[in-house]
Coordinates of C-alpha atoms in Angstrom, one line a residue:
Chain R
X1 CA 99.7 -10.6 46.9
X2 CA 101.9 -13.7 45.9
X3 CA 99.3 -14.5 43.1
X4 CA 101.0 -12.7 40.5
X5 CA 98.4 -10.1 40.2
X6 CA 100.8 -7.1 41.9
X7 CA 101.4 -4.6 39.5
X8 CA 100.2 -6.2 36.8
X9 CA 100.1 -4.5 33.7
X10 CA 96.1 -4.6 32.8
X11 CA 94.1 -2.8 30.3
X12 CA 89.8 -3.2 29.8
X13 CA 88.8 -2.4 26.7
X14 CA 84.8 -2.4 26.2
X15 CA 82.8 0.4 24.8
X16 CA 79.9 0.4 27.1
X17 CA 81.7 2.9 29.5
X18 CA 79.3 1.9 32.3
X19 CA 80.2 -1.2 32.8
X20 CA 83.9 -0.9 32.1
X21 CA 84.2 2.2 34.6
X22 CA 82.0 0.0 37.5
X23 CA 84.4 -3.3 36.7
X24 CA 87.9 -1.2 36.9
X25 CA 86.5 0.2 40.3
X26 CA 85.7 -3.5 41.1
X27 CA 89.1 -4.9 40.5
X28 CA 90.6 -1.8 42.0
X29 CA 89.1 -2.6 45.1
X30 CA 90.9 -6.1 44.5
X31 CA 94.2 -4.5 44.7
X32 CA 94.4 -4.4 40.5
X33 CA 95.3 -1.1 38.9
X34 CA 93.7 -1.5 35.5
X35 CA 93.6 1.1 32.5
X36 CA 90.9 1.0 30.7
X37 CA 90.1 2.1 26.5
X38 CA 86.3 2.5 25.3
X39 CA 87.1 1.2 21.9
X40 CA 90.1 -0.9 20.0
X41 CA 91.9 2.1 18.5
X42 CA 92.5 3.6 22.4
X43 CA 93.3 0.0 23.6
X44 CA 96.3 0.3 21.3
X45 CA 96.9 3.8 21.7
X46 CA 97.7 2.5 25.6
X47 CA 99.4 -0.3 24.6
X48 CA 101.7 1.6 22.4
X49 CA 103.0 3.2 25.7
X50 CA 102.7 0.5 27.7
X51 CA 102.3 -2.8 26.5
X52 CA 99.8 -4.8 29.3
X53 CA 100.8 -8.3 30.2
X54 CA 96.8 -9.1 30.4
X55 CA 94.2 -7.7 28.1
X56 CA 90.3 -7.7 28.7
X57 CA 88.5 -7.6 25.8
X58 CA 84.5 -6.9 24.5
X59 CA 83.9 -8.7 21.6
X60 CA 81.1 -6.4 20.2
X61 CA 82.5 -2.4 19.2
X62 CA 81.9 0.0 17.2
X63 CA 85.3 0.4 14.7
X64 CA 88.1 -1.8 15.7
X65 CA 86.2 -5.0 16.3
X66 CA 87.5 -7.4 19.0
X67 CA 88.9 -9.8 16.6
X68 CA 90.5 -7.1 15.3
X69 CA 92.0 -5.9 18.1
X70 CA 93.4 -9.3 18.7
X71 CA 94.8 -10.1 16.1
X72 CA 96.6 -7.0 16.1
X73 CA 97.8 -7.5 20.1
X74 CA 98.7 -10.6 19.2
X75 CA 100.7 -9.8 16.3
X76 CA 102.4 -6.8 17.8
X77 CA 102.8 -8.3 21.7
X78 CA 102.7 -11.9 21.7
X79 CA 103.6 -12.0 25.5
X80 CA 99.9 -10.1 25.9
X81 CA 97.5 -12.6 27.3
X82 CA 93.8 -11.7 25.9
X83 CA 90.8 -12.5 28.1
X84 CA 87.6 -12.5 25.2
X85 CA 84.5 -10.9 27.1
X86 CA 81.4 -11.2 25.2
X87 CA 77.0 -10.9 25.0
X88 CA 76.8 -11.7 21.8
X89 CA 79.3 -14.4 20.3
X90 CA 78.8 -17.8 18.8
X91 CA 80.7 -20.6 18.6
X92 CA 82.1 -19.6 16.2
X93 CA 83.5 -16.4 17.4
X94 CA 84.7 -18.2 20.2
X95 CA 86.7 -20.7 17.8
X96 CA 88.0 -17.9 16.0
X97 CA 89.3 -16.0 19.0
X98 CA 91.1 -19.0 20.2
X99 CA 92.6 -19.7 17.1
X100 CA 94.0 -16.1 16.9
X101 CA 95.3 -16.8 20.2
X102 CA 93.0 -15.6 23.3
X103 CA 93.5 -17.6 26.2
X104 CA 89.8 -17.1 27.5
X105 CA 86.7 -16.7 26.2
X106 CA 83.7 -15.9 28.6
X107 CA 80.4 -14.5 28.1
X108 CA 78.5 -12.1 29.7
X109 CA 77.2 -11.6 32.4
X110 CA 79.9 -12.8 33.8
X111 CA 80.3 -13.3 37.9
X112 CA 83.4 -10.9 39.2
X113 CA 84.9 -14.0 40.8
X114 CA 85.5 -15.9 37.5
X115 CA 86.9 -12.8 35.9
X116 CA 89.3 -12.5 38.4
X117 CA 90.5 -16.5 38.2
X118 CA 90.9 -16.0 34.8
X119 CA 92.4 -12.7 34.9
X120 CA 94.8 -14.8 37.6
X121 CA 95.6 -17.2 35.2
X122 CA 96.6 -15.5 32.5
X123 CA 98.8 -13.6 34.6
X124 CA 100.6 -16.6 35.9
X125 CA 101.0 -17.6 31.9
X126 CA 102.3 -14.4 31.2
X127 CA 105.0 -14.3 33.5
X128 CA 106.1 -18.0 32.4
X129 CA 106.1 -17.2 29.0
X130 CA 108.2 -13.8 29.7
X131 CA 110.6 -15.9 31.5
X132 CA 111.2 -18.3 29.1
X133 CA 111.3 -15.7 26.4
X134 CA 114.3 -14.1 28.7
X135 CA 115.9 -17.2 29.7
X136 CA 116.2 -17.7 25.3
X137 CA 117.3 -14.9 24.7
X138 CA 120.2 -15.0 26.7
Chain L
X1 CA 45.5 -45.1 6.5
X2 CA 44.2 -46.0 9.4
X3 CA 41.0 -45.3 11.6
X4 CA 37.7 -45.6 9.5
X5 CA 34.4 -45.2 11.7
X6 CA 31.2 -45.8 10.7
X7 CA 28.4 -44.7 11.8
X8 CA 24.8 -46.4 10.1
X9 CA 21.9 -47.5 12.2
X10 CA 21.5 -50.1 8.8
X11 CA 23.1 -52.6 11.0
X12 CA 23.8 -55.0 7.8
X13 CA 25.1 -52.3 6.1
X14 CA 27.6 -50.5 8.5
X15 CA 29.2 -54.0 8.9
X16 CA 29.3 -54.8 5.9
X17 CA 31.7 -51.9 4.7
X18 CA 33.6 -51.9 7.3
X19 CA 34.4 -55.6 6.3
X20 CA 34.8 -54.2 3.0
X21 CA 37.1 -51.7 3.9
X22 CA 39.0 -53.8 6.4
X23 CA 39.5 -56.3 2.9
X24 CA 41.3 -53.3 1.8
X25 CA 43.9 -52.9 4.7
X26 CA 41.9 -50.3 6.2
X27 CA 41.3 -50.0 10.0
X28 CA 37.4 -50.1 10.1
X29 CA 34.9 -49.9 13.0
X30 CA 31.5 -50.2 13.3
X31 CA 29.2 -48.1 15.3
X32 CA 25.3 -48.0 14.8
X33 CA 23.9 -44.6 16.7
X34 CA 24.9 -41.3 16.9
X35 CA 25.5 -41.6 21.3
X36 CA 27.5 -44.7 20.6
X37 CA 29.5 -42.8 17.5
X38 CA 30.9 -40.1 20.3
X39 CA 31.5 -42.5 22.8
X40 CA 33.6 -44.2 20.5
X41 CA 35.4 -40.8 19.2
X42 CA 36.1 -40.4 22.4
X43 CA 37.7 -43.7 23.2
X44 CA 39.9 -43.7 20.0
X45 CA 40.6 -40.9 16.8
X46 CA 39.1 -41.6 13.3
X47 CA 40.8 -40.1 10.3
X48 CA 37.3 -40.6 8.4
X49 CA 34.2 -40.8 9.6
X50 CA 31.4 -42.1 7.7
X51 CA 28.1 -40.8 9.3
X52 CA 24.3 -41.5 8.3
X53 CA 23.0 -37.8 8.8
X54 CA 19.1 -39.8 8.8
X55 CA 19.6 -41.9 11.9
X56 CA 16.8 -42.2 14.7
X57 CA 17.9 -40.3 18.2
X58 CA 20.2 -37.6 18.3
X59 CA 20.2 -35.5 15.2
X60 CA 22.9 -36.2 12.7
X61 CA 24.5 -32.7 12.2
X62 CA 24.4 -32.2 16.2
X63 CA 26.9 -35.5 16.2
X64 CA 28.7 -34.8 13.7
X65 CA 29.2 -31.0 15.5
X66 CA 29.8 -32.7 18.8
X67 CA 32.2 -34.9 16.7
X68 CA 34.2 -32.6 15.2
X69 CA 34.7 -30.9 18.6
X70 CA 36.1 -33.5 19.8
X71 CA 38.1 -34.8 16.8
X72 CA 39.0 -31.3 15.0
X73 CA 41.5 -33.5 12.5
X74 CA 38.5 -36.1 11.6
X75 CA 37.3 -35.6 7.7
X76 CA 33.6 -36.4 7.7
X77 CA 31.4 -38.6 4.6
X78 CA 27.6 -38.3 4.7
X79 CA 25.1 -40.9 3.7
X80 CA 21.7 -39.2 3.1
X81 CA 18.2 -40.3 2.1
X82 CA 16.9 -38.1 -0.6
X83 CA 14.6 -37.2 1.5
X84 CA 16.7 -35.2 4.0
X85 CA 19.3 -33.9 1.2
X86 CA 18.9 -30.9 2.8
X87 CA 20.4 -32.2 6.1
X88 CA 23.9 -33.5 3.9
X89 CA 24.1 -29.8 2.5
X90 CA 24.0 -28.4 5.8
X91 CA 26.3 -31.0 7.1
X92 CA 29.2 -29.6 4.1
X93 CA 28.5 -25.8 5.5
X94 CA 29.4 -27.4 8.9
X95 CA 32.4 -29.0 7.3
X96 CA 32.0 -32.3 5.7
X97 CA 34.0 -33.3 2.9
X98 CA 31.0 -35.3 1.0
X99 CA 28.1 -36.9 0.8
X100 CA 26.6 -39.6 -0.6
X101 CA 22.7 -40.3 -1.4
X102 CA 21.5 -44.1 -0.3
X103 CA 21.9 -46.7 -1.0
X104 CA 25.1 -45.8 -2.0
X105 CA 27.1 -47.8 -3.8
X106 CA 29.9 -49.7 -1.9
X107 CA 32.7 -48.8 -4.6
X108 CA 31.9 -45.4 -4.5
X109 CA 32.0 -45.6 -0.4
X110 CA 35.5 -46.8 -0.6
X111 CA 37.0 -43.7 -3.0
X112 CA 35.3 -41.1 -1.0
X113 CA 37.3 -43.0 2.0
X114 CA 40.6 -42.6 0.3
X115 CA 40.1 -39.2 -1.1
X116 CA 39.1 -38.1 2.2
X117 CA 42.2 -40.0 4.2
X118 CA 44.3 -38.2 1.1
X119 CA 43.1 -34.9 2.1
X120 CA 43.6 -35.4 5.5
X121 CA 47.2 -35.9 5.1
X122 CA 48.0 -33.1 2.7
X123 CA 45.6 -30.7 5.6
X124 CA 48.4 -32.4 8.5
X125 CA 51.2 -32.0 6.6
X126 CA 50.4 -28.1 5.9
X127 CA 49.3 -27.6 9.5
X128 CA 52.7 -29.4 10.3
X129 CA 54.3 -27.2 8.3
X130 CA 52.7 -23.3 9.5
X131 CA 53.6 -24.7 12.5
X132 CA 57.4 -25.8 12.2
X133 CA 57.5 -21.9 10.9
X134 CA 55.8 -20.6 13.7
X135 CA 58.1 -22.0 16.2
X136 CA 61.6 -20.9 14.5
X137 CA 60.2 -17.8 14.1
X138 CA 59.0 -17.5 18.0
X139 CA 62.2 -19.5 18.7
X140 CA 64.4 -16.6 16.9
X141 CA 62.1 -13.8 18.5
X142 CA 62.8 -15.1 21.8
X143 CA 66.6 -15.4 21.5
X144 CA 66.9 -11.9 19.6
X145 CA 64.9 -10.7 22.9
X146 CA 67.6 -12.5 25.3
X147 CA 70.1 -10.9 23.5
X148 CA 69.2 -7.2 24.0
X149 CA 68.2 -8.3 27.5
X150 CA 71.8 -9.8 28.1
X151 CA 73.4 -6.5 27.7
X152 CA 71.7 -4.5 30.9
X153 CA 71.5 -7.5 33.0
X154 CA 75.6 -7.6 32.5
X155 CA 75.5 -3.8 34.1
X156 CA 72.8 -4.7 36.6
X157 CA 75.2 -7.8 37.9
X158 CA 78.2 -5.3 37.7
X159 CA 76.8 -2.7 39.2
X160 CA 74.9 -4.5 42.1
X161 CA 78.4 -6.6 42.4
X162 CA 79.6 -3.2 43.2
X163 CA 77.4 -1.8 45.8
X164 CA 78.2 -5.9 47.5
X165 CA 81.6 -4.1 47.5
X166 CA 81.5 -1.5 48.6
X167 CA 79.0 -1.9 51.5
X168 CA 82.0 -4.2 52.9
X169 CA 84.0 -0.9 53.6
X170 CA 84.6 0.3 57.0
X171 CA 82.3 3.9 56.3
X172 CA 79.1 1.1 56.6
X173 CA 80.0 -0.9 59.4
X174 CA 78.1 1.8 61.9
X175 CA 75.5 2.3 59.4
X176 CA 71.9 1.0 61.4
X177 CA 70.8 0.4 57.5
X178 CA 73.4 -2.3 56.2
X179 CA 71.9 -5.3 56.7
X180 CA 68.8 -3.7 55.2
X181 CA 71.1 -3.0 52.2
X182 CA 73.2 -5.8 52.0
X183 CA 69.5 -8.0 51.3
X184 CA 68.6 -5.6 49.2
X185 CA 70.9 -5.8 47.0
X186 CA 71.4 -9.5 47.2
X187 CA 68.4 -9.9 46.3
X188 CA 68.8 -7.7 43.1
X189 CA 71.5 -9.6 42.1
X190 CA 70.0 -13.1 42.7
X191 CA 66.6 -12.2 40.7
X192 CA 69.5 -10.2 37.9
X193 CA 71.2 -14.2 38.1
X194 CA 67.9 -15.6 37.3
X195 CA 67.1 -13.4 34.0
X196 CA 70.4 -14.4 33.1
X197 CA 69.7 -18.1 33.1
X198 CA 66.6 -17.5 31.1
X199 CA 68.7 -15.6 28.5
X200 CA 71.1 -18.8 28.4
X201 CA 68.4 -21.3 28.3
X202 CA 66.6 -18.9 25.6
X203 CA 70.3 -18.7 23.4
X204 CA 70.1 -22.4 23.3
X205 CA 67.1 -22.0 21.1
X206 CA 66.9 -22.4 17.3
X207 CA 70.7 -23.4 18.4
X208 CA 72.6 -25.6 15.5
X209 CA 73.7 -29.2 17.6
X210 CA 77.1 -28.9 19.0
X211 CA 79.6 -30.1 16.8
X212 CA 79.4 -34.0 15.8
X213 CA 81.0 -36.1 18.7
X214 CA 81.0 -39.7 18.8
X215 CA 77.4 -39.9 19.3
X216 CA 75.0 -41.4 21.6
X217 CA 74.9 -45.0 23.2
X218 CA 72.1 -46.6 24.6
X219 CA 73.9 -46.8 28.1
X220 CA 73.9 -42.8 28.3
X221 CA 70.2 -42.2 27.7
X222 CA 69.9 -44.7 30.6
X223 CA 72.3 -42.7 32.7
X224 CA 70.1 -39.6 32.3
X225 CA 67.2 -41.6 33.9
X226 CA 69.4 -43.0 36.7
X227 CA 70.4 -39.5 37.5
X228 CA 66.6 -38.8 38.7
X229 CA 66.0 -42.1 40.1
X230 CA 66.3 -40.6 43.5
X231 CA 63.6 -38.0 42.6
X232 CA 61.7 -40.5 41.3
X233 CA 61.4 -42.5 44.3
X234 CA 60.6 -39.7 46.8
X235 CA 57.7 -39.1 44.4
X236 CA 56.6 -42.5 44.8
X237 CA 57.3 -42.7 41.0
X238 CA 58.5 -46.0 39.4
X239 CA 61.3 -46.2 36.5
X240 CA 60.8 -48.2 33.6
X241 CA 63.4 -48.3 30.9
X242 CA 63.1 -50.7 27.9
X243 CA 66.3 -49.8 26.1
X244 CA 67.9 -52.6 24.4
X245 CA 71.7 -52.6 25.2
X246 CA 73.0 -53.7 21.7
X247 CA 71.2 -50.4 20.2
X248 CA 73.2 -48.7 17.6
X249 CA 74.7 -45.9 18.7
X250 CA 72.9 -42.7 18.1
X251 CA 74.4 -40.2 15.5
X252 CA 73.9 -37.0 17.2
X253 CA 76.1 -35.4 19.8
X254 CA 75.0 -36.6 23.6
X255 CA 75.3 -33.3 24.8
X256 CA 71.9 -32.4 22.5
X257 CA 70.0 -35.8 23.1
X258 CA 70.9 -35.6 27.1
X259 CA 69.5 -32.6 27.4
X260 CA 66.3 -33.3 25.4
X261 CA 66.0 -36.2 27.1
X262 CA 66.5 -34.8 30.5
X263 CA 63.7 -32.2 29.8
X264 CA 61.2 -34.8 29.1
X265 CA 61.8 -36.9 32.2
X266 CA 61.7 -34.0 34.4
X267 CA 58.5 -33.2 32.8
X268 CA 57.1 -36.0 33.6
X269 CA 58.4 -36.4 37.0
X270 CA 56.9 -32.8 37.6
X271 CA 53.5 -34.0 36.2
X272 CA 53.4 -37.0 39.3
X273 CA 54.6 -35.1 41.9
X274 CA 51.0 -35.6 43.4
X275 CA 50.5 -39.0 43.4
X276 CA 53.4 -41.1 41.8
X277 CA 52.8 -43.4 39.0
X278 CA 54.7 -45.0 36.4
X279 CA 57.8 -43.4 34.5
X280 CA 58.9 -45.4 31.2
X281 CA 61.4 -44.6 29.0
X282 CA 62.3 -46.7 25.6
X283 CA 64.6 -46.9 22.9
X284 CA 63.3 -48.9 19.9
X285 CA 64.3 -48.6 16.5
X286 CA 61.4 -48.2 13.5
X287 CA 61.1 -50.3 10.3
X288 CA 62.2 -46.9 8.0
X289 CA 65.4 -46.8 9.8
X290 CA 64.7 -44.4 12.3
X291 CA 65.1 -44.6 16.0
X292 CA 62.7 -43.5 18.6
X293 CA 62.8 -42.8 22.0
X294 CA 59.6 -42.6 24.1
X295 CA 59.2 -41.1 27.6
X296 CA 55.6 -41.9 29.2
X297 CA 54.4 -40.8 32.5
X298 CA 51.0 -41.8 34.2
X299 CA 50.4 -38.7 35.3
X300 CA 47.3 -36.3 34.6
X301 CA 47.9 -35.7 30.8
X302 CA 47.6 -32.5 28.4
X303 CA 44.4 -31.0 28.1
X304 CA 43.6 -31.6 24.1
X305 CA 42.8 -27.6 24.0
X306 CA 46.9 -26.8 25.1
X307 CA 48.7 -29.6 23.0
X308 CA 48.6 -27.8 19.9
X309 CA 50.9 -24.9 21.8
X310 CA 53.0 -27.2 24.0
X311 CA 56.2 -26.5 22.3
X312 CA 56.1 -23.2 22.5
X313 CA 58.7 -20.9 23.9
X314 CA 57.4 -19.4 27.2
X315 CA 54.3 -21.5 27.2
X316 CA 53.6 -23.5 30.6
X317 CA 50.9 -25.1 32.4
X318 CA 53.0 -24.8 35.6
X319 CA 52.6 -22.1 38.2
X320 CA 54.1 -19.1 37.7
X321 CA 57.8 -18.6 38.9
X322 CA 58.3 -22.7 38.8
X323 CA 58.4 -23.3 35.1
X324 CA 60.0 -20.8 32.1
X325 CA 57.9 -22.3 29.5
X326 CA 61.6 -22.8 27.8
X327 CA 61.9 -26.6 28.4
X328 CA 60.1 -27.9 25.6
X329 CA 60.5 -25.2 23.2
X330 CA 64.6 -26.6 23.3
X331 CA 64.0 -29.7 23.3
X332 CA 61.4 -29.0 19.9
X333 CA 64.5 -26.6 18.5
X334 CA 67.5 -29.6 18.9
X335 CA 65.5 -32.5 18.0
X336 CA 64.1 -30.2 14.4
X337 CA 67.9 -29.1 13.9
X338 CA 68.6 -33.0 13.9
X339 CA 66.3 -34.0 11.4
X340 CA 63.8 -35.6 13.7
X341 CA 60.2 -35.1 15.2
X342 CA 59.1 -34.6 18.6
X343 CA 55.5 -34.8 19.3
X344 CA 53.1 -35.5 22.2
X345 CA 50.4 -38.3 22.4
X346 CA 47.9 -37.5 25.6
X347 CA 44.3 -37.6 26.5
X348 CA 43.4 -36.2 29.3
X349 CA 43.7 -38.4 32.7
X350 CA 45.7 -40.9 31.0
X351 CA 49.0 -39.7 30.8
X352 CA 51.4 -38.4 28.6
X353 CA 54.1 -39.8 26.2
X354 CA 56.2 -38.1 24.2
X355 CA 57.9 -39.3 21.1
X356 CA 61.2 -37.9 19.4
X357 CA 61.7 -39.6 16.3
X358 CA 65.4 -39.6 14.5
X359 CA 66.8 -40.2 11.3
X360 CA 69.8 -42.7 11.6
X361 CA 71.6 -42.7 8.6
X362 CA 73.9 -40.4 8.3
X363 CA 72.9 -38.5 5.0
X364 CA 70.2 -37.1 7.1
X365 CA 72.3 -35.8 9.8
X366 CA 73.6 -32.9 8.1
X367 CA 73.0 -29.8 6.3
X368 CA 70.0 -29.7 8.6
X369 CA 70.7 -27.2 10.9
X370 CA 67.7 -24.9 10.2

């Protein structure tokens, strides 16, 4: 795969286990090898060993909300690029998450094939903005 | 006011107070039977109706029933012999508003008018009212119920995504059953895509406008109508657009307007798909400051009974399957949360125009998001 999706570091984090199981499976089958938390305080339990270059995210959990998970990503790894998944956000919400720095925002139900553009994407941003955080650092 | 009929087989009489009353800037009509009273109900509303309960021919409560059948808004004054008082009493039980004994006298004609056009406005305005309140409250019903539906309809779509999947793996390709499976479950997945556009369309009810833009021109609600001028013409329909060019622009984002505007046009295209006629749209601007944009079709009209219920989420007089009832109910939700008025003016067999009226200063803009 030349489209920067091998061995990316991704994590799902949604707390209707269903669905998150079912999509990992999905992008598995699509060559990804996500990890996957049911609610924010596991996502950065995982992080904390092994910080993911791209981050799926449900809006909507119990505890940690989404937001709240973000901010805290973002604050802690600002190389992570956040995808926002949602059922239930506003505009507002949306606003907000971009603000905090999310490079996506999508709502559910969401078709596989966008997911995986955007999940694309924010690879391809990651890896730029790793490379330029090495090249300064140098 | 407008819209005073009078009924009196006292020929002198009848015409003589409607002069009286036309003196007064009031819209008055004559009529002098109780036959040619409905005819002329039927032709055009009354706000009042000033009926002689004692007239020769059809019965003067039986009109005034048949009357208020077919005019349900219409405020009703009797004029009474004293010899059938007994007729105006029962007339009140059936609804009037008052009577009158004859020969009554002209002055006191004219204030029962006015009283009676004064209640019919306060009795609008509060049935106006119930009903703006029904609809956001069926408006906000419907979108907490697309809500709760969106989350399983995400894990159908996921899941059936899945079985797509993994019925591509080599274990199927022998299986006698995959093509059998492969339908099926494309076909739970298409009907799965087409809740979920219901949701969306549902979401966008009761939704605040999108964020002020630059607003409308003129030129874009005319775009929206070129868009279905193809349609249009394999309908047989013709467009009409009377939109003046120098129109202000409209303070409201073109996102919102396009999309109630593009409702109504398809609406109307929809109700001429047998037999074509005339599609008009126009942009006209009223004395009060407020613009209105009309979209008329010639098409078969809105039974009288359904209007009442036409804006309505998940009401439709189309077949099952080919319209969500969702249409109008939007456009009812955008055009309130701008501080306007959409309603519908339609008899039946003569078409149909609706009419969304908007503030267009900007103090009534905002802070109106309901």
């Amino acid at each position: 795969m030349s489209d920067h999706l091998t061995g990316l570091r991704l994590l799902l984090v949604d707390d209707e286990e269903g669905f998150v199981t079912t999509l990992a499976e999905r992008l598995e089958l699509r060559g990804l090898a996500p990890r996957v938390a049911l609610n924010g305080e596991q996502a950065l339990a995982l992080a904390t060993e092994e910080p993911p270059q791209v981050m799926v995210l449900d809006l909507r959990m119990p505890g940690m909300s989404g937001q709240e998970v973000l901010r805290a990503v973002k604050g802690r790894w600002p190389l992570t690029e956040v995808i926002m998944l949602t059922g239930h956000g506003s505009e507002q919400d949306r606003d907000a998450c971009l603000a905090l720095g999310a490079g996506a925002y999508h709502k559910k139900p969401l078709d596989l094939e966008v997911l995986m553009d955007s999940i694309r994407a924010a690879a391809r941003r990651n890896e730029e903005r790793a490379g330029k955080a090495q090249a300064g650092g140098r | 006011m407008t819209g005073v009929l009078l009924v009196d087989d006292e020929r002198d009489f009848a015409d003589l107070l409607a002069e009286r009353l036309k003196a007064r800037g009031l819209d008055a009509r004559a009529v002098y039977g109780g036959q040619e009273a409905l005819d002329s109900l039927r032709q055009e509303d009354a706000e009042v109706v000033i009926l002689d309960v004692g007239m020769p021919g059809m019965d003067g409560l039986t009109v005034m029933r048949k009357a208020r059948e077919m005019r349900p808004l219409a405020e009703f004054v009797l004029l009474t012999a004293d010899s059938n008082l007994d007729t105006a009493v029962a007339g009140m039980r059936l609804g009037a508003r008052d009577y009158l004994r004859k020969p009554a006298d002209l002055e006191d004609l004219i204030r029962a008018v006015e009283t009676a056009g004064h209640r019919r406005r306060d009795r609008l305005s509060r049935l106006r009212m119930a009903e703006t309140a029904k609809l956001a409250a069926l408006g906000e019903l419907a979108k907490g119920v697309a809500h709760e539906i969106n989350n399983p309809l995400n894990i159908m779509i996921n899941e059936a995504g899945w079985i797509e999947d993994l019925l591509e793996e080599k274990e199927f390709e022998a299986s006698p059953h995959k093509a059998e499976m492969v339908r099926a479950v494309s076909r739970i997945h298409a009907q799965a895509e087409r809740c979920k556009a219901i949701t969306g369309k549902l979401l966008t009810l009761r939704r605040a406008p999108e964020i002020q833009g630059l607003g409308t021109t003129p030129q874009a609600l005319v775009q929206v109508l070129e868009q279905r001028r193809a349609r249009a013409e394999s309908l047989g329909v013709t467009l009409a657009a009377e939109v003046p060019a120098d129109f202000p622009v409209l303070p409201f984002p073109a996102a919102d307007l396009e999309l109630v505007l593009g409702h109504l046009l398809d609406n109307a295209l929809d109700a001429m798909e047998q037999g074509g006629g005339t599609l008009r749209l126009a942009l006209r601007r009223e004395e009060d400051g407020h613009a209105v944009i009309e979209v008329e079709d010639s098409g078969p009209g809105v039974d009288p009974g359904l209007q009442p219920r036409i804006f309505e989420p998940f009401f439709s007089t189309k077949e099952v399957g080919k319209g969500t009832g969702l249409g109008l109910a939007i456009c009812w939700s955008l055009v309130e949360a701008m501080g306007g008025r959409i309603s519908l003016y339609s008899e039946k067999g003569r078409g149909a125009r609706f009419r969304v009226r908007l503030p267009l200063t900007d103090k009534n803009t905002d802070g109106n998001n309901g």
